[in-house]
Amino acid sequence: MRYHSTRGIPTDSVSLASALSAGLAPDGGLYVPASLPQITLPATVRPLPEVALEWLAPFFAGDRLAPQLPGLCADALDLPLPRVALGDSGDEVLELFHGPTAAFKDFGARFLAACLEALRPPDAPVQTILVATSGDTGAAVAGAFHGRPGFRVVILYPDGRVSARQAHQLGAFGDNIACYKVTGSFDDCQAMVKQAFRDEALRAQCAITSANSISLGRLLPQATYYAQASSARLAETGQRSNLIIPTGNLGNALAALLVRACGGPIDEVILATNANRVLAELFASRRYAGRASLATLANAMDVGDPSNYERLAWLYPGAALFETGLSADTVDDDAIRKRIVASDQHYGYIACPHTACALEVLARRRAAGDSRSWLIAATAHPAKFETVVEPLIGRRIEPPPALAALLARPSHAQPLDAYYPALRKVLLASNRG
Ligand SMILES: *Cc1c(COP(=O)(O)O)cnc(C)c1O
């Protein structure tokens, strides 16, 4: 399989290994596969690494990484993937948060890290993975590269703007993970990172790599859990799945759409956003208009101009987007709070604020008379957002063991000014050290 940029011409293609190493295409576009292989999986209940190996094979075909695919799937994707029934409603929650940092991003970050390690020549200089994070991405990337020889991670997060547990988690890895709390916003952190990637003089001295969510190395493994879950549900119920997916930058949702486009047993997909309305407005007006992001309780989805929109427009060009069983709905903070309470009361199910957006959209569907059964993607463990969830449900949420272990470790983040030369100095100094 070859890959090309969403902004380029299909004949201008690169290998999977090159696309993974580059992250973003040189023209600023996102890499997409040159074709959509039709992948028919048996309707059986199987472990994720086994399904992933089969589903990913056409995407790795002919690449230098292909022989290593079994090991990559076994190492990176062997995480629990439970489906939890919501009472006797027939609906289920697909819990994607049982990895080391308790959010779905563990699947993608671990797989990308394993790929980059497999691609790294033995004598290459240390590679610096540079990430700006509003919380979950940084932790997943740190967890994925922690202790991997040949890599170090530099994380920037906005001081005071991530939850206390998220901040503790980011600073708790140590070793090859350096954590900086920036006196500024997430946008400031991201601007500094972007400037570093444009700084050719810096890059001549320091090998920096991105691990952000637009990398193919995160998108492809995320597709595998939808392939596994939809095949398993087909085996158990004889039915194809309808999905509701909490969405910010469209990475997780795009993975599900890719499975559907490759022939997977998925019918309707609904994108559930927080008060950032860009996708709901796209489907209402048939026009895309990115905007500045709003801060909400579901902060990992505070995106006003999702970068993966380019991949959505590639998958469904023009009016096709509006005729494909895809829609979006927006959920404000008040509705998030009420849904966290209602879901606990009705089903005894405690949702994080992101998952609550999807559960709210489900409730609206039910209220409108929709009787189909739905599969809801749950993106983070509620214990990660305890300051929002615990006061609403009136009790403490026990962190899962991996998160508890991180929270029990000492945590350290160095302060950094929101000023590019400060970051540049850090990158060059620790590169020598
Ligand atoms: C990152 C994240 C999201 C949004 O995922 P996208 O791929 O950007 O749509 C949703 N929920 C949680 C908990 C996240 O960490």
GROMACS .gro file of C-alpha atoms and ligand atoms in nm:
model
  448
    1MET     CA    1   0.000   0.000   0.000
    2ARG     CA    2   0.122   0.350  -0.084
    3TYR     CA    3   0.018   0.675   0.086
    4HIS     CA    4  -0.031   1.028  -0.044
    5SER     CA    5  -0.110   1.369   0.101
    6THR     CA    6  -0.468   1.497   0.126
    7ARG     CA    7  -0.336   1.810  -0.049
    8GLY     CA    8  -0.121   1.638  -0.312
    9ILE     CA    9  -0.182   1.422  -0.615
   10PRO     CA   10  -0.229   1.046  -0.568
   11THR     CA   11   0.065   0.957  -0.794
   12ASP     CA   12   0.298   1.146  -0.563
   13SER     CA   13   0.301   0.862  -0.310
   14VAL     CA   14   0.530   0.737  -0.034
   15SER     CA   15   0.572   0.411   0.157
   16LEU     CA   16   0.407   0.350   0.493
   17ALA     CA   17   0.747   0.368   0.665
   18SER     CA   18   0.812   0.714   0.517
   19ALA     CA   19   0.464   0.838   0.603
   20LEU     CA   20   0.506   0.717   0.963
   21SER     CA   21   0.847   0.878   1.001
   22ALA     CA   22   0.731   1.209   0.853
   23GLY     CA   23   0.405   1.246   1.050
   24LEU     CA   24   0.271   1.533   0.839
   25ALA     CA   25   0.320   1.536   0.459
   26PRO     CA   26   0.575   1.795   0.334
   27ASP     CA   27   0.294   2.004   0.176
   28GLY     CA   28   0.119   2.031   0.515
   29GLY     CA   29  -0.147   1.773   0.426
   30LEU     CA   30  -0.232   1.448   0.602
   31TYR     CA   31  -0.129   1.108   0.469
   32VAL     CA   32  -0.407   0.882   0.341
   33PRO     CA   33  -0.394   0.537   0.177
   34ALA     CA   34  -0.391   0.525  -0.203
   35SER     CA   35  -0.686   0.284  -0.202
   36LEU     CA   36  -0.947   0.144   0.035
   37PRO     CA   37  -0.895  -0.232   0.057
   38GLN     CA   38  -1.215  -0.431   0.116
   39ILE     CA   39  -1.146  -0.629   0.431
   40THR     CA   40  -1.394  -0.902   0.526
   41LEU     CA   41  -1.329  -1.027   0.873
   42PRO     CA   42  -1.498  -1.343   1.001
   43ALA     CA   43  -1.787  -1.269   1.238
   44THR     CA   44  -1.616  -1.407   1.547
   45VAL     CA   45  -1.512  -1.286   1.890
   46ARG     CA   46  -1.132  -1.271   1.886
   47PRO     CA   47  -0.858  -1.089   2.079
   48LEU     CA   48  -0.764  -0.746   1.945
   49PRO     CA   49  -0.403  -0.831   1.840
   50GLU     CA   50  -0.534  -1.115   1.621
   51VAL     CA   51  -0.801  -0.899   1.451
   52ALA     CA   52  -0.554  -0.611   1.417
   53LEU     CA   53  -0.300  -0.830   1.238
   54GLU     CA   54  -0.561  -0.925   0.979
   55TRP     CA   55  -0.716  -0.581   0.940
   56LEU     CA   56  -0.383  -0.397   0.915
   57ALA     CA   57  -0.216  -0.644   0.676
   58PRO     CA   58  -0.330  -0.468   0.353
   59PHE     CA   59  -0.209  -0.133   0.489
   60PHE     CA   60   0.137  -0.278   0.560
   61ALA     CA   61   0.157  -0.484   0.239
   62GLY     CA   62   0.486  -0.434   0.057
   63ASP     CA   63   0.634  -0.213   0.329
   64ARG     CA   64   0.960  -0.278   0.511
   65LEU     CA   65   0.758  -0.290   0.835
   66ALA     CA   66   0.529  -0.569   0.706
   67PRO     CA   67   0.736  -0.858   0.848
   68GLN     CA   68   0.720  -0.694   1.192
   69LEU     CA   69   0.343  -0.643   1.195
   70PRO     CA   70   0.269  -0.951   1.415
   71GLY     CA   71   0.511  -0.827   1.682
   72LEU     CA   72   0.381  -0.469   1.661
   73CYS     CA   73   0.020  -0.584   1.714
   74ALA     CA   74   0.112  -0.823   1.995
   75ASP     CA   75   0.321  -0.564   2.182
   76ALA     CA   76   0.123  -0.247   2.134
   77LEU     CA   77  -0.240  -0.358   2.107
   78ASP     CA   78  -0.267  -0.623   2.375
   79LEU     CA   79  -0.489  -0.404   2.594
   80PRO     CA   80  -0.828  -0.494   2.747
   81LEU     CA   81  -1.121  -0.385   2.528
   82PRO     CA   82  -1.442  -0.458   2.722
   83ARG     CA   83  -1.794  -0.390   2.602
   84VAL     CA   84  -2.027  -0.301   2.888
   85ALA     CA   85  -2.407  -0.329   2.856
   86LEU     CA   86  -2.607  -0.020   2.950
   87GLY     CA   87  -2.874  -0.189   3.161
   88ASP     CA   88  -3.106  -0.397   2.940
   89SER     CA   89  -3.136  -0.125   2.676
   90GLY     CA   90  -2.944  -0.328   2.416
   91ASP     CA   91  -2.687  -0.049   2.396
   92GLU     CA   92  -2.325  -0.109   2.486
   93VAL     CA   93  -2.024   0.100   2.580
   94LEU     CA   94  -1.693   0.013   2.417
   95GLU     CA   95  -1.438   0.102   2.684
   96LEU     CA   96  -1.121   0.224   2.518
   97PHE     CA   97  -0.953   0.339   2.839
   98HIS     CA   98  -0.789   0.033   2.992
   99GLY     CA   99  -0.437   0.118   2.874
  100PRO     CA  100  -0.155   0.257   3.090
  101THR     CA  101  -0.278   0.619   3.090
  102ALA     CA  102  -0.654   0.547   3.096
  103ALA     CA  103  -0.756   0.710   2.766
  104PHE     CA  104  -0.810   0.569   2.414
  105LYS     CA  105  -0.495   0.747   2.294
  106ASP     CA  106  -0.286   0.466   2.448
  107PHE     CA  107  -0.371   0.238   2.152
  108GLY     CA  108  -0.243   0.481   1.890
  109ALA     CA  109   0.053   0.616   2.086
  110ARG     CA  110   0.181   0.268   2.175
  111PHE     CA  111   0.151   0.145   1.818
  112LEU     CA  112   0.322   0.453   1.675
  113ALA     CA  113   0.604   0.422   1.930
  114ALA     CA  114   0.656   0.056   1.843
  115CYS     CA  115   0.665   0.143   1.469
  116LEU     CA  116   0.914   0.426   1.517
  117GLU     CA  117   1.137   0.201   1.728
  118ALA     CA  118   1.123  -0.071   1.461
  119LEU     CA  119   1.217   0.187   1.193
  120ARG     CA  120   1.506   0.337   1.388
  121PRO     CA  121   1.853   0.245   1.255
  122PRO     CA  122   2.066   0.109   1.541
  123ASP     CA  123   2.327   0.387   1.511
  124ALA     CA  124   2.079   0.677   1.476
  125PRO     CA  125   2.110   0.971   1.720
  126VAL     CA  126   1.858   0.999   2.000
  127GLN     CA  127   1.521   1.109   1.860
  128THR     CA  128   1.323   1.371   2.048
  129ILE     CA  129   0.946   1.333   2.039
  130LEU     CA  130   0.810   1.682   2.091
  131VAL     CA  131   0.445   1.717   2.200
  132ALA     CA  132   0.217   1.996   2.309
  133THR     CA  133  -0.074   1.860   2.510
  134SER     CA  134  -0.396   1.969   2.673
  135GLY     CA  135  -0.378   1.653   2.886
  136ASP     CA  136  -0.435   1.308   2.742
  137THR     CA  137  -0.207   1.311   2.437
  138GLY     CA  138   0.105   1.395   2.635
  139ALA     CA  139   0.044   1.120   2.888
  140ALA     CA  140  -0.025   0.856   2.623
  141VAL     CA  141   0.286   0.953   2.424
  142ALA     CA  142   0.501   0.961   2.739
  143GLY     CA  143   0.369   0.621   2.846
  144ALA     CA  144   0.433   0.478   2.500
  145PHE     CA  145   0.796   0.596   2.475
  146HIS     CA  146   0.889   0.562   2.842
  147GLY     CA  147   1.202   0.347   2.868
  148ARG     CA  148   1.236   0.294   2.490
  149PRO     CA  149   1.606   0.320   2.402
  150GLY     CA  150   1.692   0.584   2.142
  151PHE     CA  151   1.398   0.812   2.224
  152ARG     CA  152   1.329   1.095   2.461
  153VAL     CA  153   1.001   1.284   2.497
  154VAL     CA  154   0.964   1.656   2.563
  155ILE     CA  155   0.612   1.747   2.677
  156LEU     CA  156   0.471   2.100   2.698
  157TYR     CA  157   0.142   2.159   2.878
  158PRO     CA  158  -0.037   2.479   2.978
  159ASP     CA  159   0.024   2.534   3.352
  160GLY     CA  160  -0.299   2.533   3.551
  161ARG     CA  161  -0.515   2.430   3.256
  162VAL     CA  162  -0.508   2.052   3.284
  163SER     CA  163  -0.671   1.858   3.569
  164ALA     CA  164  -0.459   1.796   3.881
  165ARG     CA  165  -0.444   1.424   3.803
  166GLN     CA  166  -0.349   1.489   3.441
  167ALA     CA  167  -0.066   1.719   3.554
  168HIS     CA  168   0.059   1.465   3.807
  169GLN     CA  169   0.048   1.191   3.547
  170LEU     CA  170   0.247   1.396   3.293
  171GLY     CA  171   0.528   1.463   3.540
  172ALA     CA  172   0.537   1.114   3.695
  173PHE     CA  173   0.728   0.924   3.425
  174GLY     CA  174   1.078   1.069   3.464
  175ASP     CA  175   1.372   0.890   3.295
  176ASN     CA  176   1.358   0.973   2.921
  177ILE     CA  177   1.044   1.187   2.962
  178ALA     CA  178   1.093   1.561   3.031
  179CYS     CA  179   0.786   1.758   3.129
  180TYR     CA  180   0.746   2.137   3.107
  181LYS     CA  181   0.458   2.345   3.243
  182VAL     CA  182   0.425   2.649   3.022
  183THR     CA  183   0.301   2.983   3.149
  184GLY     CA  184   0.043   3.015   2.873
  185SER     CA  185  -0.243   2.842   2.691
  186PHE     CA  186  -0.250   2.518   2.494
  187ASP     CA  187  -0.237   2.726   2.177
  188ASP     CA  188   0.088   2.886   2.302
  189CYS     CA  189   0.236   2.539   2.362
  190GLN     CA  190   0.131   2.427   2.017
  191ALA     CA  191   0.270   2.740   1.852
  192MET     CA  192   0.609   2.679   2.019
  193VAL     CA  193   0.614   2.319   1.898
  194LYS     CA  194   0.521   2.423   1.544
  195GLN     CA  195   0.798   2.680   1.546
  196ALA     CA  196   1.049   2.415   1.649
  197PHE     CA  197   0.945   2.198   1.353
  198ARG     CA  198   1.000   2.494   1.120
  199ASP     CA  199   1.344   2.576   1.272
  200GLU     CA  200   1.584   2.416   1.022
  201ALA     CA  201   1.893   2.523   1.218
  202LEU     CA  202   1.759   2.351   1.528
  203ARG     CA  203   1.663   2.040   1.334
  204ALA     CA  204   2.017   2.012   1.196
  205GLN     CA  205   2.139   1.965   1.553
  206CYS     CA  206   1.849   1.784   1.717
  207ALA     CA  207   1.634   1.509   1.560
  208ILE     CA  208   1.278   1.607   1.650
  209THR     CA  209   0.972   1.400   1.560
  210SER     CA  210   0.604   1.458   1.614
  211ALA     CA  211   0.363   1.201   1.756
  212ASN     CA  212   0.044   1.399   1.723
  213SER     CA  213  -0.293   1.257   1.643
  214ILE     CA  214  -0.279   1.322   1.271
  215SER     CA  215  -0.005   1.059   1.229
  216LEU     CA  216  -0.111   0.751   1.030
  217GLY     CA  217   0.066   0.552   1.300
  218ARG     CA  218  -0.212   0.652   1.538
  219LEU     CA  219  -0.505   0.641   1.297
  220LEU     CA  220  -0.449   0.285   1.169
  221PRO     CA  221  -0.429   0.111   1.509
  222GLN     CA  222  -0.738   0.301   1.628
  223ALA     CA  223  -0.932   0.143   1.344
  224THR     CA  224  -0.855  -0.205   1.477
  225TYR     CA  225  -1.070  -0.174   1.790
  226TYR     CA  226  -1.372  -0.084   1.581
  227ALA     CA  227  -1.297  -0.378   1.351
  228GLN     CA  228  -1.272  -0.610   1.653
  229ALA     CA  229  -1.584  -0.480   1.828
  230SER     CA  230  -1.807  -0.470   1.519
  231SER     CA  231  -1.706  -0.824   1.416
  232ALA     CA  232  -1.766  -0.952   1.768
  233ARG     CA  233  -2.108  -0.786   1.785
  234LEU     CA  234  -2.199  -0.932   1.445
  235ALA     CA  235  -2.104  -1.275   1.577
  236GLU     CA  236  -2.305  -1.230   1.897
  237THR     CA  237  -2.616  -1.054   1.769
  238GLY     CA  238  -2.619  -1.103   1.393
  239GLN     CA  239  -2.633  -0.725   1.362
  240ARG     CA  240  -2.411  -0.458   1.218
  241SER     CA  241  -2.314  -0.181   1.460
  242ASN     CA  242  -2.429   0.180   1.484
  243LEU     CA  243  -2.175   0.396   1.663
  244ILE     CA  244  -2.174   0.718   1.862
  245ILE     CA  245  -1.821   0.857   1.905
  246PRO     CA  246  -1.711   1.151   2.122
  247THR     CA  247  -1.507   1.371   1.891
  248GLY     CA  248  -1.272   1.668   1.897
  249ASN     CA  249  -1.003   1.645   1.633
  250LEU     CA  250  -1.188   1.363   1.450
  251GLY     CA  251  -0.904   1.110   1.491
  252ASN     CA  252  -1.096   0.842   1.676
  253ALA     CA  253  -1.407   0.888   1.463
  254LEU     CA  254  -1.212   0.876   1.140
  255ALA     CA  255  -1.076   0.538   1.243
  256ALA     CA  256  -1.432   0.402   1.266
  257LEU     CA  257  -1.523   0.554   0.928
  258LEU     CA  258  -1.217   0.391   0.775
  259VAL     CA  259  -1.332   0.050   0.900
  260ARG     CA  260  -1.676   0.114   0.750
  261ALA     CA  261  -1.526   0.233   0.420
  262CYS     CA  262  -1.318  -0.086   0.404
  263GLY     CA  263  -1.633  -0.298   0.429
  264GLY     CA  264  -1.660  -0.344   0.807
  265PRO     CA  265  -2.001  -0.422   0.961
  266ILE     CA  266  -2.075  -0.064   1.069
  267ASP     CA  267  -2.386   0.131   0.961
  268GLU     CA  268  -2.464   0.471   1.104
  269VAL     CA  269  -2.199   0.683   1.280
  270ILE     CA  270  -2.282   0.989   1.492
  271LEU     CA  271  -2.013   1.233   1.599
  272ALA     CA  272  -2.078   1.369   1.949
  273THR     CA  273  -1.899   1.695   2.021
  274ASN     CA  274  -1.898   1.929   2.319
  275ALA     CA  275  -2.002   2.294   2.277
  276ASN     CA  276  -1.750   2.332   1.994
  277ARG     CA  277  -2.014   2.322   1.723
  278VAL     CA  278  -1.808   2.313   1.405
  279LEU     CA  279  -1.915   1.961   1.302
  280ALA     CA  280  -2.284   2.004   1.390
  281GLU     CA  281  -2.280   2.322   1.182
  282LEU     CA  282  -2.109   2.143   0.895
  283PHE     CA  283  -2.391   1.890   0.875
  284ALA     CA  284  -2.660   2.156   0.924
  285SER     CA  285  -2.529   2.405   0.667
  286ARG     CA  286  -2.321   2.174   0.441
  287ARG     CA  287  -2.035   2.419   0.479
  288TYR     CA  288  -1.720   2.376   0.681
  289ALA     CA  289  -1.610   2.679   0.881
  290GLY     CA  290  -1.336   2.620   1.140
  291ARG     CA  291  -1.320   2.862   1.429
  292ALA     CA  292  -1.143   2.927   1.760
  293SER     CA  293  -1.197   2.664   2.027
  294LEU     CA  294  -1.414   2.705   2.338
  295ALA     CA  295  -1.311   2.569   2.678
  296THR     CA  296  -1.553   2.301   2.804
  297LEU     CA  297  -1.575   2.027   3.068
  298ALA     CA  298  -1.477   1.773   2.800
  299ASN     CA  299  -1.145   1.949   2.750
  300ALA     CA  300  -0.975   1.684   2.536
  301MET     CA  301  -1.235   1.769   2.269
  302ASP     CA  302  -1.189   2.147   2.282
  303VAL     CA  303  -1.116   2.178   1.913
  304GLY     CA  304  -1.266   2.445   1.689
  305ASP     CA  305  -1.098   2.347   1.362
  306PRO     CA  306  -1.028   1.973   1.358
  307SER     CA  307  -0.719   1.893   1.152
  308ASN     CA  308  -0.855   1.553   1.053
  309TYR     CA  309  -1.135   1.729   0.864
  310GLU     CA  310  -0.904   1.699   0.563
  311ARG     CA  311  -0.923   1.322   0.589
  312LEU     CA  312  -1.302   1.334   0.623
  313ALA     CA  313  -1.324   1.541   0.304
  314TRP     CA  314  -1.092   1.291   0.133
  315LEU     CA  315  -1.303   0.992   0.239
  316TYR     CA  316  -1.634   1.157   0.142
  317PRO     CA  317  -1.569   1.426  -0.119
  318GLY     CA  318  -1.828   1.694  -0.184
  319ALA     CA  319  -2.190   1.610  -0.117
  320ALA     CA  320  -2.107   1.242  -0.049
  321LEU     CA  321  -2.036   1.342   0.311
  322PHE     CA  322  -2.403   1.418   0.365
  323GLU     CA  323  -2.539   1.096   0.216
  324THR     CA  324  -2.341   0.838   0.402
  325GLY     CA  325  -2.511   0.773   0.739
  326LEU     CA  326  -2.297   1.023   0.920
  327SER     CA  327  -2.411   1.314   1.136
  328ALA     CA  328  -2.299   1.527   1.429
  329ASP     CA  329  -2.461   1.665   1.741
  330THR     CA  330  -2.330   1.914   1.997
  331VAL     CA  331  -2.358   1.889   2.377
  332ASP     CA  332  -2.301   2.184   2.611
  333ASP     CA  333  -2.152   2.170   2.961
  334ASP     CA  334  -2.490   2.177   3.130
  335ALA     CA  335  -2.606   1.875   2.931
  336ILE     CA  336  -2.275   1.698   3.007
  337ARG     CA  337  -2.329   1.745   3.382
  338LYS     CA  338  -2.689   1.625   3.365
  339ARG     CA  339  -2.596   1.323   3.156
  340ILE     CA  340  -2.320   1.215   3.398
  341VAL     CA  341  -2.580   1.218   3.676
  342ALA     CA  342  -2.853   1.048   3.469
  343SER     CA  343  -2.627   0.774   3.338
  344ASP     CA  344  -2.514   0.692   3.692
  345GLN     CA  345  -2.878   0.685   3.811
  346HIS     CA  346  -3.028   0.489   3.518
  347TYR     CA  347  -2.754   0.240   3.443
  348GLY     CA  348  -2.504   0.271   3.729
  349TYR     CA  349  -2.260   0.373   3.458
  350ILE     CA  350  -2.008   0.645   3.547
  351ALA     CA  351  -1.892   0.833   3.238
  352CYS     CA  352  -1.609   1.082   3.185
  353PRO     CA  353  -1.725   1.419   3.042
  354HIS     CA  354  -1.626   1.313   2.687
  355THR     CA  355  -1.814   0.984   2.699
  356ALA     CA  356  -2.107   1.174   2.852
  357CYS     CA  357  -2.140   1.372   2.527
  358ALA     CA  358  -2.199   1.047   2.339
  359LEU     CA  359  -2.441   0.919   2.604
  360GLU     CA  360  -2.637   1.245   2.579
  361VAL     CA  361  -2.664   1.205   2.201
  362LEU     CA  362  -2.787   0.849   2.256
  363ALA     CA  363  -3.055   0.975   2.499
  364ARG     CA  364  -3.168   1.233   2.241
  365ARG     CA  365  -3.198   0.956   1.979
  366ARG     CA  366  -3.404   0.744   2.215
  367ALA     CA  367  -3.627   1.043   2.298
  368ALA     CA  368  -3.681   1.093   1.923
  369GLY     CA  369  -3.806   0.733   1.892
  370ASP     CA  370  -3.494   0.561   1.756
  371SER     CA  371  -3.512   0.196   1.864
  372ARG     CA  372  -3.189   0.060   1.714
  373SER     CA  373  -2.912  -0.054   1.946
  374TRP     CA  374  -2.602   0.161   1.963
  375LEU     CA  375  -2.237   0.114   2.050
  376ILE     CA  376  -2.093   0.409   2.241
  377ALA     CA  377  -1.718   0.472   2.240
  378ALA     CA  378  -1.593   0.557   2.592
  379THR     CA  379  -1.271   0.755   2.555
  380ALA     CA  380  -1.135   0.804   2.909
  381HIS     CA  381  -1.173   0.657   3.257
  382PRO     CA  382  -1.389   0.889   3.470
  383ALA     CA  383  -1.124   0.887   3.747
  384LYS     CA  384  -0.907   1.102   3.520
  385PHE     CA  385  -1.167   1.379   3.540
  386GLU     CA  386  -1.250   1.337   3.906
  387THR     CA  387  -1.292   1.708   3.975
  388VAL     CA  388  -1.586   1.716   3.732
  389VAL     CA  389  -1.740   1.374   3.792
  390GLU     CA  390  -1.705   1.311   4.167
  391PRO     CA  391  -1.911   1.613   4.285
  392LEU     CA  392  -2.187   1.521   4.036
  393ILE     CA  393  -2.225   1.161   4.146
  394GLY     CA  394  -2.148   1.234   4.511
  395ARG     CA  395  -1.882   0.970   4.565
  396ARG     CA  396  -1.519   0.893   4.504
  397ILE     CA  397  -1.407   0.714   4.189
  398GLU     CA  398  -1.125   0.465   4.236
  399PRO     CA  399  -0.851   0.518   3.974
  400PRO     CA  400  -0.772   0.205   3.770
  401PRO     CA  401  -0.449   0.029   3.879
  402ALA     CA  402  -0.218   0.172   3.609
  403LEU     CA  403  -0.334   0.528   3.678
  404ALA     CA  404  -0.313   0.471   4.056
  405ALA     CA  405   0.047   0.352   4.016
  406LEU     CA  406   0.141   0.668   3.825
  407LEU     CA  407  -0.038   0.889   4.076
  408ALA     CA  408   0.157   0.724   4.359
  409ARG     CA  409   0.489   0.824   4.203
  410PRO     CA  410   0.655   1.160   4.259
  411SER     CA  411   0.586   1.407   3.981
  412HIS     CA  412   0.801   1.685   3.847
  413ALA     CA  413   0.749   1.949   3.579
  414GLN     CA  414   0.985   2.238   3.509
  415PRO     CA  415   0.842   2.582   3.443
  416LEU     CA  416   0.893   2.723   3.094
  417ASP     CA  417   0.808   3.065   2.952
  418ALA     CA  418   0.569   3.075   2.656
  419TYR     CA  419   0.851   3.203   2.442
  420TYR     CA  420   1.009   2.999   2.161
  421PRO     CA  421   1.377   3.071   2.243
  422ALA     CA  422   1.318   2.914   2.587
  423LEU     CA  423   1.205   2.588   2.425
  424ARG     CA  424   1.490   2.599   2.175
  425LYS     CA  425   1.741   2.626   2.458
  426VAL     CA  426   1.585   2.328   2.636
  427LEU     CA  427   1.595   2.114   2.322
  428LEU     CA  428   1.958   2.193   2.247
  429ALA     CA  429   2.081   2.167   2.608
  430SER     CA  430   1.923   1.831   2.685
  431ASN     CA  431   2.027   1.702   2.344
  432ARG     CA  432   2.389   1.735   2.448
  433GLY     CA  433   2.329   1.615   2.804
  434LIG     C1  434  -0.834   1.304   2.263
  434LIG     C2  435  -0.962   1.271   2.330
  434LIG     C3  436  -1.086   1.282   2.264
  434LIG     C4  437  -1.097   1.334   2.123
  434LIG     O1  438  -1.041   1.247   2.031
  434LIG     P1  439  -1.023   1.293   1.878
  434LIG     O2  440  -0.955   1.181   1.814
  434LIG     O3  441  -0.943   1.417   1.884
  434LIG     O4  442  -1.159   1.318   1.826
  434LIG     C5  443  -1.201   1.244   2.331
  434LIG     N1  444  -1.196   1.200   2.458
  434LIG     C6  445  -1.080   1.189   2.525
  434LIG     C7  446  -1.083   1.143   2.666
  434LIG     C8  447  -0.959   1.224   2.466
  434LIG     O5  448  -0.844   1.213   2.533
   0.00000   0.00000   0.00000
